[in-house]
Coordinates of N, CA and C in Angstrom, one line a residue:
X1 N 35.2 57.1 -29.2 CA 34.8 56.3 -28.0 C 33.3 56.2 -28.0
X2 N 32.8 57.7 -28.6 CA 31.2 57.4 -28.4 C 30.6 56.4 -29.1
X3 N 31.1 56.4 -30.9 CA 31.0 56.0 -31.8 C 31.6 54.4 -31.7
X4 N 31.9 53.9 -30.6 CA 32.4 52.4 -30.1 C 31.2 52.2 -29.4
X5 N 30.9 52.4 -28.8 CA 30.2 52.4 -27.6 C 28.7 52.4 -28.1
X6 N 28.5 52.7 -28.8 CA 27.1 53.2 -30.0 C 27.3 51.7 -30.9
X7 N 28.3 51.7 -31.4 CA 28.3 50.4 -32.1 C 28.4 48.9 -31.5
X8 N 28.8 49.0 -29.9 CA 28.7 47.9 -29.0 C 27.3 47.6 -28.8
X9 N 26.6 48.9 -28.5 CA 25.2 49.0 -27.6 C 24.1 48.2 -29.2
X10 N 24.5 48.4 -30.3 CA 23.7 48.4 -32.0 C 24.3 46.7 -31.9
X11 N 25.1 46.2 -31.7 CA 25.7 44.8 -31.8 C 24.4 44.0 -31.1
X12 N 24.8 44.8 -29.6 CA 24.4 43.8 -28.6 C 22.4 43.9 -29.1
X13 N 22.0 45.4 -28.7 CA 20.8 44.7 -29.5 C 20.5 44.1 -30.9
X14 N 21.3 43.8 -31.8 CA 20.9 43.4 -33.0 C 21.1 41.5 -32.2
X15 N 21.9 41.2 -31.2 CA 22.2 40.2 -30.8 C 20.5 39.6 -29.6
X16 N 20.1 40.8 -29.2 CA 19.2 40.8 -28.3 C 17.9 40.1 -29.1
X17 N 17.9 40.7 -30.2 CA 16.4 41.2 -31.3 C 16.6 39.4 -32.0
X18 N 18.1 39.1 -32.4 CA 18.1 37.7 -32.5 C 17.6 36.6 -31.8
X19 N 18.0 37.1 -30.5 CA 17.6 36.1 -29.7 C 16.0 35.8 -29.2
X20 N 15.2 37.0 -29.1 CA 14.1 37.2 -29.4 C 13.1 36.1 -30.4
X21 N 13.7 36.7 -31.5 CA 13.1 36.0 -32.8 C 13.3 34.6 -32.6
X22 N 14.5 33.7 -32.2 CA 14.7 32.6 -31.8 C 14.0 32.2 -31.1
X23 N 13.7 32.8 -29.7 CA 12.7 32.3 -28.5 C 11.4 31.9 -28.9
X24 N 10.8 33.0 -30.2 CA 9.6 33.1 -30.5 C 9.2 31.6 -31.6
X25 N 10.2 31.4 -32.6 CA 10.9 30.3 -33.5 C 9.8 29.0 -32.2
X26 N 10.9 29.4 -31.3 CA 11.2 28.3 -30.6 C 9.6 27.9 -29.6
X27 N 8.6 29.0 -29.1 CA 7.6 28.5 -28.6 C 6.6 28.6 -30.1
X28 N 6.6 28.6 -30.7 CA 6.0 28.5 -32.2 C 6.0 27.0 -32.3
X29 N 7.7 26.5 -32.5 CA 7.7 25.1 -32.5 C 6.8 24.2 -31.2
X30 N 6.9 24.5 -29.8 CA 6.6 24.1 -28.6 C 5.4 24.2 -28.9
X31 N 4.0 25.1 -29.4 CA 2.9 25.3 -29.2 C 2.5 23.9 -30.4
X32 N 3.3 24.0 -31.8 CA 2.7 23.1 -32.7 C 3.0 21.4 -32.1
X33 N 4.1 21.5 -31.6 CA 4.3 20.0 -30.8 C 3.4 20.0 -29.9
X34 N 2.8 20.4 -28.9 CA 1.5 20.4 -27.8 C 0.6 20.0 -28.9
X35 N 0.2 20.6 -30.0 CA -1.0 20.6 -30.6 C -1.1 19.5 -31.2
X36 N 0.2 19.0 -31.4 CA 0.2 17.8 -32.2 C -0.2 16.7 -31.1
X37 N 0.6 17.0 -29.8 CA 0.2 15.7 -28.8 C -0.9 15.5 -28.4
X38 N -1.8 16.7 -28.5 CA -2.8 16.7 -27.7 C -4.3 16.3 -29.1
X39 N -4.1 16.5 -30.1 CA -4.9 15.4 -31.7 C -4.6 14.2 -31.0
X40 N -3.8 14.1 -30.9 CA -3.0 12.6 -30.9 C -3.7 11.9 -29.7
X41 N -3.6 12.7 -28.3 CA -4.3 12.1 -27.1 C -5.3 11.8 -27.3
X42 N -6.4 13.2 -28.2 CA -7.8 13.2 -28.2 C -8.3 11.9 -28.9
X43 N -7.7 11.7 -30.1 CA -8.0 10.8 -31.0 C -7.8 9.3 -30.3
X44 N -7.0 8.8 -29.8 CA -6.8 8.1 -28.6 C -7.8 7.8 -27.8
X45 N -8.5 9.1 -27.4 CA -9.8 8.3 -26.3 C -10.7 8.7 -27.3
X46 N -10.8 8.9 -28.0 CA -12.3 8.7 -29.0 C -12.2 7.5 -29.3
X47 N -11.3 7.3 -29.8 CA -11.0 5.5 -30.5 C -11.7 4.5 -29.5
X48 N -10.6 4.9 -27.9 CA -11.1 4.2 -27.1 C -12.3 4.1 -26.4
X49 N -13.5 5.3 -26.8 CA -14.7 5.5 -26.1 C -15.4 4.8 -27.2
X50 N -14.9 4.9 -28.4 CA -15.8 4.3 -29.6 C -15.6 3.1 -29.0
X51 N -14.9 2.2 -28.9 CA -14.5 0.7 -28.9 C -15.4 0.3 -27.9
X52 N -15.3 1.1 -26.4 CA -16.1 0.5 -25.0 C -17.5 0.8 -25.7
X53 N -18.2 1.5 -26.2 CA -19.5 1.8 -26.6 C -19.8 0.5 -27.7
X54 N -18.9 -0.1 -28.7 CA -18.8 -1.1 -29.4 C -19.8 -2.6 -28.3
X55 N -18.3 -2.4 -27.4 CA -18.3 -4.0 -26.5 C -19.2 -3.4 -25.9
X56 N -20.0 -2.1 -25.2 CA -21.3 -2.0 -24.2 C -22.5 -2.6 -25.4
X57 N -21.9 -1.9 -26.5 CA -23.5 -2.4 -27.4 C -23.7 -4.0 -27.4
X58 N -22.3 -4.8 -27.8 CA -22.2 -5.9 -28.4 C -22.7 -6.4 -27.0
X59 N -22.2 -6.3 -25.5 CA -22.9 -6.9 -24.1 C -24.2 -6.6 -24.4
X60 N -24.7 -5.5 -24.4 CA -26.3 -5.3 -24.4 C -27.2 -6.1 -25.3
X61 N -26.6 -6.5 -26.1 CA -27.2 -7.8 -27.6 C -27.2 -8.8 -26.4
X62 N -26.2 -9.6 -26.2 CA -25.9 -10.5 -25.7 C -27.3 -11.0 -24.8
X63 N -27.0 -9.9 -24.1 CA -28.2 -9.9 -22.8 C -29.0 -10.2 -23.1
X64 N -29.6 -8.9 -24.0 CA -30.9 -9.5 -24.8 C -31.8 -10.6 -25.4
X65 N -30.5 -11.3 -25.7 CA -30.5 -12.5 -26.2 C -30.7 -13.4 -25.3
X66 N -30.1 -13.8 -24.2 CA -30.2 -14.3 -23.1 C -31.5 -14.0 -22.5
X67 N -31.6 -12.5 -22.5 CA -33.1 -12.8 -21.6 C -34.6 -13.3 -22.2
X68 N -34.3 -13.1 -23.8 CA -35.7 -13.5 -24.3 C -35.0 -15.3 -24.4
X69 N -34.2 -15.7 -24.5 CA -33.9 -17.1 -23.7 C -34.6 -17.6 -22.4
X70 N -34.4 -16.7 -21.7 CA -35.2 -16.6 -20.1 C -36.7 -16.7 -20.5
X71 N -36.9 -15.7 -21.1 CA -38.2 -16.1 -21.2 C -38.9 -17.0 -21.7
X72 N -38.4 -17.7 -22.7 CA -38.6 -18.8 -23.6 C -38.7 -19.8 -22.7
X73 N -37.8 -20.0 -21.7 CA -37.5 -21.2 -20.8 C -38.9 -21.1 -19.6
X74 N -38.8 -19.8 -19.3 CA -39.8 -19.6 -18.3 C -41.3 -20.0 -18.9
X75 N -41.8 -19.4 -20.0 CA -43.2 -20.8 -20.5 C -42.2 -21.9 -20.6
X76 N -42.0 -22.3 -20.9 CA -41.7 -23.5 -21.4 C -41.9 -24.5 -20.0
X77 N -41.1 -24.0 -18.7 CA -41.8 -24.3 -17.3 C -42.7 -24.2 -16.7
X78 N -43.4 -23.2 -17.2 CA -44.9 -23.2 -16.8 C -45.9 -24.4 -17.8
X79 N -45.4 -24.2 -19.2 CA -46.4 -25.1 -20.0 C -45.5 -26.4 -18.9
X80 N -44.6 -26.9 -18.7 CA -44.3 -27.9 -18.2 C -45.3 -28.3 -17.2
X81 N -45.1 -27.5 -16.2 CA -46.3 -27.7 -14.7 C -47.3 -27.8 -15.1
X82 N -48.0 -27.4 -16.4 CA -49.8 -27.3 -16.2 C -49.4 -29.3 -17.2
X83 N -48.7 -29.4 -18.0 CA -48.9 -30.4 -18.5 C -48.5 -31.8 -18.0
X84 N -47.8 -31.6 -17.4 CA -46.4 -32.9 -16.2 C -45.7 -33.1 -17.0
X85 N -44.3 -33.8 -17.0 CA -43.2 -33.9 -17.2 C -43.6 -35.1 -18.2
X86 N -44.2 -36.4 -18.3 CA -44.2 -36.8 -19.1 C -45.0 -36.6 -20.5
X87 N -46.0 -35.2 -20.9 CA -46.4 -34.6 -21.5 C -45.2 -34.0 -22.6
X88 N -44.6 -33.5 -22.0 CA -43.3 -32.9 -22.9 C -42.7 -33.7 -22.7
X89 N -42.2 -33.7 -24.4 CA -41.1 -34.7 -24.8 C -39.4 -33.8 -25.3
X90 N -40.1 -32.9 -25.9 CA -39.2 -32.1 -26.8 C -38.1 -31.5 -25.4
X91 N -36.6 -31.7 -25.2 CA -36.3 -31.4 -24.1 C -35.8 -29.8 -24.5
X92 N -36.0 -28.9 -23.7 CA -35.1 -27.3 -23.8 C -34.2 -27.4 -24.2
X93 N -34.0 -26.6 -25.0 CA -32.6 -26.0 -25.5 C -32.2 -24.8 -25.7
X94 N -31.3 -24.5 -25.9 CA -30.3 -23.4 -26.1 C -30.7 -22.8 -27.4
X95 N -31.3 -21.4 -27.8 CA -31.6 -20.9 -28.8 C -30.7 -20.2 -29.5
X96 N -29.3 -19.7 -29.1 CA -28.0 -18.8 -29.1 C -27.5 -19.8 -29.7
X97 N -26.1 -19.3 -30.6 CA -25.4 -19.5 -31.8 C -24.1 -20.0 -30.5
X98 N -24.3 -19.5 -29.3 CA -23.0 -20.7 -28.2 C -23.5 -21.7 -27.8
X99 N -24.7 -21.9 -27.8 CA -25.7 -23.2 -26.8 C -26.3 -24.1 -27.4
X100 N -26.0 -23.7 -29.4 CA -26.7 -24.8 -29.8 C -26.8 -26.1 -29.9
X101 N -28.2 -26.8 -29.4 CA -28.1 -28.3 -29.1 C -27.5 -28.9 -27.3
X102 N -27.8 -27.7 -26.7 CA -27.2 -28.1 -25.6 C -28.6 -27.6 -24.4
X103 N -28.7 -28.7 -23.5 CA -29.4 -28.4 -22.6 C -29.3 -27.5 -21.4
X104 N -30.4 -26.5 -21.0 CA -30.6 -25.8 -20.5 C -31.4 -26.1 -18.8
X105 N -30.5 -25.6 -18.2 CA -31.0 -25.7 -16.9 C -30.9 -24.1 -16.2
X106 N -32.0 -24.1 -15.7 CA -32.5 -22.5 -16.2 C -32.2 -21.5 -14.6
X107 N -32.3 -22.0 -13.7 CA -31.1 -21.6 -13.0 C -30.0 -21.5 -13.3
X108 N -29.4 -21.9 -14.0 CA -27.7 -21.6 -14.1 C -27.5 -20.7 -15.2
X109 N -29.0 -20.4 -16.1 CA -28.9 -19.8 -16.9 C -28.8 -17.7 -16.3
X110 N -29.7 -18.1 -15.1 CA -30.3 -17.0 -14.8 C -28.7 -16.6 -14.0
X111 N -27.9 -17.5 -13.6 CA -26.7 -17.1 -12.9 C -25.7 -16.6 -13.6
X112 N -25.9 -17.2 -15.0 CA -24.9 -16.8 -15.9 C -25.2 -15.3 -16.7
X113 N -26.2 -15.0 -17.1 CA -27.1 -14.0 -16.8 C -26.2 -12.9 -15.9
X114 N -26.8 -13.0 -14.7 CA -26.3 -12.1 -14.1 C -24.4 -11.8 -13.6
X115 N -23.6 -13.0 -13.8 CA -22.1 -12.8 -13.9 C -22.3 -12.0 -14.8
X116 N -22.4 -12.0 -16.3 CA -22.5 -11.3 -17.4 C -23.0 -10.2 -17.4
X117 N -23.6 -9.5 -16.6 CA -23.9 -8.1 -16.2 C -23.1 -7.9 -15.0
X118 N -22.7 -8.2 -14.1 CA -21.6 -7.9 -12.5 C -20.2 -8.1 -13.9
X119 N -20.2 -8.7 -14.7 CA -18.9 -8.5 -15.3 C -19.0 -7.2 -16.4
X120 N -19.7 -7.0 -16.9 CA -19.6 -5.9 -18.1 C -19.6 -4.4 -17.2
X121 N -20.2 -4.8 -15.7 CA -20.6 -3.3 -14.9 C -19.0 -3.1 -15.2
X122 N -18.4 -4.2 -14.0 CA -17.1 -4.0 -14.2 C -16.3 -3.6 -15.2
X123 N -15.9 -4.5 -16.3 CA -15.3 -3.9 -17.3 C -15.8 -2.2 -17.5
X124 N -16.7 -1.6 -17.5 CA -17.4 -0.5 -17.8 C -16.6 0.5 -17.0
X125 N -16.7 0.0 -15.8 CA -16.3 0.9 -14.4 C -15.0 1.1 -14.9
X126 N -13.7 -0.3 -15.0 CA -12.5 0.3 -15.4 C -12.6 0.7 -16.7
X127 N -13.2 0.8 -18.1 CA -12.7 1.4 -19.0 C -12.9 2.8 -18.6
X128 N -13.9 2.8 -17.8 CA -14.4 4.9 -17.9 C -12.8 4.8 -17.1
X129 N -12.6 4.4 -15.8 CA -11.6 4.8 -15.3 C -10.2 5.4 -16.2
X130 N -9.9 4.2 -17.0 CA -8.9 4.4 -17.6 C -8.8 5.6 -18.7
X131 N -10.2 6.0 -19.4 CA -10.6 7.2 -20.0 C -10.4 8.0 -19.1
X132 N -10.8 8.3 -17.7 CA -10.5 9.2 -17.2 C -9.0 9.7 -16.9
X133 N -8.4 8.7 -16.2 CA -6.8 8.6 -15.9 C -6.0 9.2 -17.3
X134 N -6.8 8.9 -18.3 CA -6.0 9.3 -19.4 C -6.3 10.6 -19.6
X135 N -7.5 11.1 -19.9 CA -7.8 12.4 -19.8 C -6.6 13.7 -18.9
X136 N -6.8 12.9 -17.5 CA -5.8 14.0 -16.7 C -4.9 14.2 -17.3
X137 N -4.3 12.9 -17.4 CA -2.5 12.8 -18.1 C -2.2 13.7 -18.9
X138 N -3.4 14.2 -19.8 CA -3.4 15.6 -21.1 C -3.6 16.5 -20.0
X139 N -4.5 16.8 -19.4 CA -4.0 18.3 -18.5 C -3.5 18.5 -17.7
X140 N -2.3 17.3 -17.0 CA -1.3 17.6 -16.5 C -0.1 18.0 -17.5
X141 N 0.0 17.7 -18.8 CA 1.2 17.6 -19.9 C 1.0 19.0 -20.2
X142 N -0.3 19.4 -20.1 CA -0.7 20.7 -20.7 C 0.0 21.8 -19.4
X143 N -0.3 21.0 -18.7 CA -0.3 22.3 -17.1 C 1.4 22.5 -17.1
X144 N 1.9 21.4 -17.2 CA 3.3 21.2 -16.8 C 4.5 21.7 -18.4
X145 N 3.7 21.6 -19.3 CA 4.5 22.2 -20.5 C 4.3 23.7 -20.7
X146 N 3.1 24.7 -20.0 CA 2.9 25.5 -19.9 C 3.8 26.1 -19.1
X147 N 4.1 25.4 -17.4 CA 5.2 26.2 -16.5 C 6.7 25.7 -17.0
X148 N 6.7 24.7 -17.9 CA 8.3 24.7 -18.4 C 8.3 25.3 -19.4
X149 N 7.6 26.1 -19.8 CA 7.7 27.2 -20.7 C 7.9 28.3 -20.3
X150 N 7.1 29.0 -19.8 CA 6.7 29.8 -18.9 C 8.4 30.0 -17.6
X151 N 8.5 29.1 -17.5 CA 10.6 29.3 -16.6 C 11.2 29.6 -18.0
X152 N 11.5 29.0 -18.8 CA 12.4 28.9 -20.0 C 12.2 30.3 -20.4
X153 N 11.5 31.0 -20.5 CA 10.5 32.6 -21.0 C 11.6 33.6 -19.8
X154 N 11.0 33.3 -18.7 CA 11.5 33.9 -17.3 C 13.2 34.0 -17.5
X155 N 13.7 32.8 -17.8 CA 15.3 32.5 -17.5 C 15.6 33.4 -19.1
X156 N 15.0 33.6 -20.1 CA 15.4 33.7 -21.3 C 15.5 35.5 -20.8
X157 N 14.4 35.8 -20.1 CA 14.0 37.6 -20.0 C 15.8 37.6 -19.1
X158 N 15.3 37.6 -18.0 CA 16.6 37.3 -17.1 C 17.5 37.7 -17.5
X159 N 18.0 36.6 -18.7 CA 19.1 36.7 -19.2 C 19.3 37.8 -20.0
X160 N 18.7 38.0 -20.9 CA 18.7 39.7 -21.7 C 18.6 40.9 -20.5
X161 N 17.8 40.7 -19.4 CA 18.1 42.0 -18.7 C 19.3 42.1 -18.5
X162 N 20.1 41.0 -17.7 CA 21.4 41.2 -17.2 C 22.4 42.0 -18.2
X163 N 22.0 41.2 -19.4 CA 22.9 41.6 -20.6 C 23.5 43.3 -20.8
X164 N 22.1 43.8 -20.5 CA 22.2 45.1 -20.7 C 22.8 46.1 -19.8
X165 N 22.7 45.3 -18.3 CA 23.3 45.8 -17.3 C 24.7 46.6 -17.6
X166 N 25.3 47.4 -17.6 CA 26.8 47.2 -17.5 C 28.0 47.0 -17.0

């Protein structure tokens, strides 16, 4: 009877010690899946930080472009006023690879100008957002695969305590 009883108690933990090794199997797997999601996320907003820093550079050309346009136009109105209007013949133009051959009226340039900066602010404002919104999303996955781990651990102990009970 002892010798039953000895060989029940040697079962069950050889059954225990399995299950063990399993759990461990098993957050081994869970930790390399996190690790894999979370390359994956990171790489994700790098791409996407590279890309907004791309279109911020490519806007900031732009500008630039536009504003030594501005300036170009602005002598060009001053030589106008010291000379009068029928002194210059050559009419303003568009110095940029969108404007070429097209007249310039330099108010509208200075308007367009500034949409093109109120619009890049914007785009800027929602990319960071969306960088940011994505960022949490990883440490909420993180926060929340940690406590469903963390119960599954709890419910696994649990269960082995009871086991033992008799």
């Amino acid at each position: 009877m002892i010798r039953q009883l000895e060989e029940n108690t040697q079962n069950r933990l050889a059954q225990k010690d399995q299950t063990i090794w399993q759990l461990k199997a098993r957050v081994t797997l869970l930790k390399s899946d996190k690790e894999w999601e979370k390359t994956e996320a990171e790489s994700k907003i790098s791409e996407l930080e590279k890309r907004l820093s791309e279109q911020a550079a490519n806007t900031r050309h732009r500008i630039s472009l536009k504003d030594e346009e501005i300036l170009a136009l602005k002598a060009r109105v001053l030589e106008f006023e010291k000379k009068g209007f029928d002194e210059i013949k050559t009419p303003v133009r568009s110095q940029t690879l969108q404007g070429k051959n097209v007249l310039i009226d330099p108010t509208s340039i200075m308007q367009d100008i500034q949409k093109i900066r109120e619009e890049n602010e914007k785009r800027t404002a929602r990319q960071q957002e969306v960088i940011r919104k994505m960022r949490q999303q990883v440490r909420i996955r993180k926060l929340l695969d940690c406590i469903s781990f963390c119960f599954i651990f709890l419910s696994h102990l649990t269960n082995c305590h009871t086991a033992w009970l008799p």
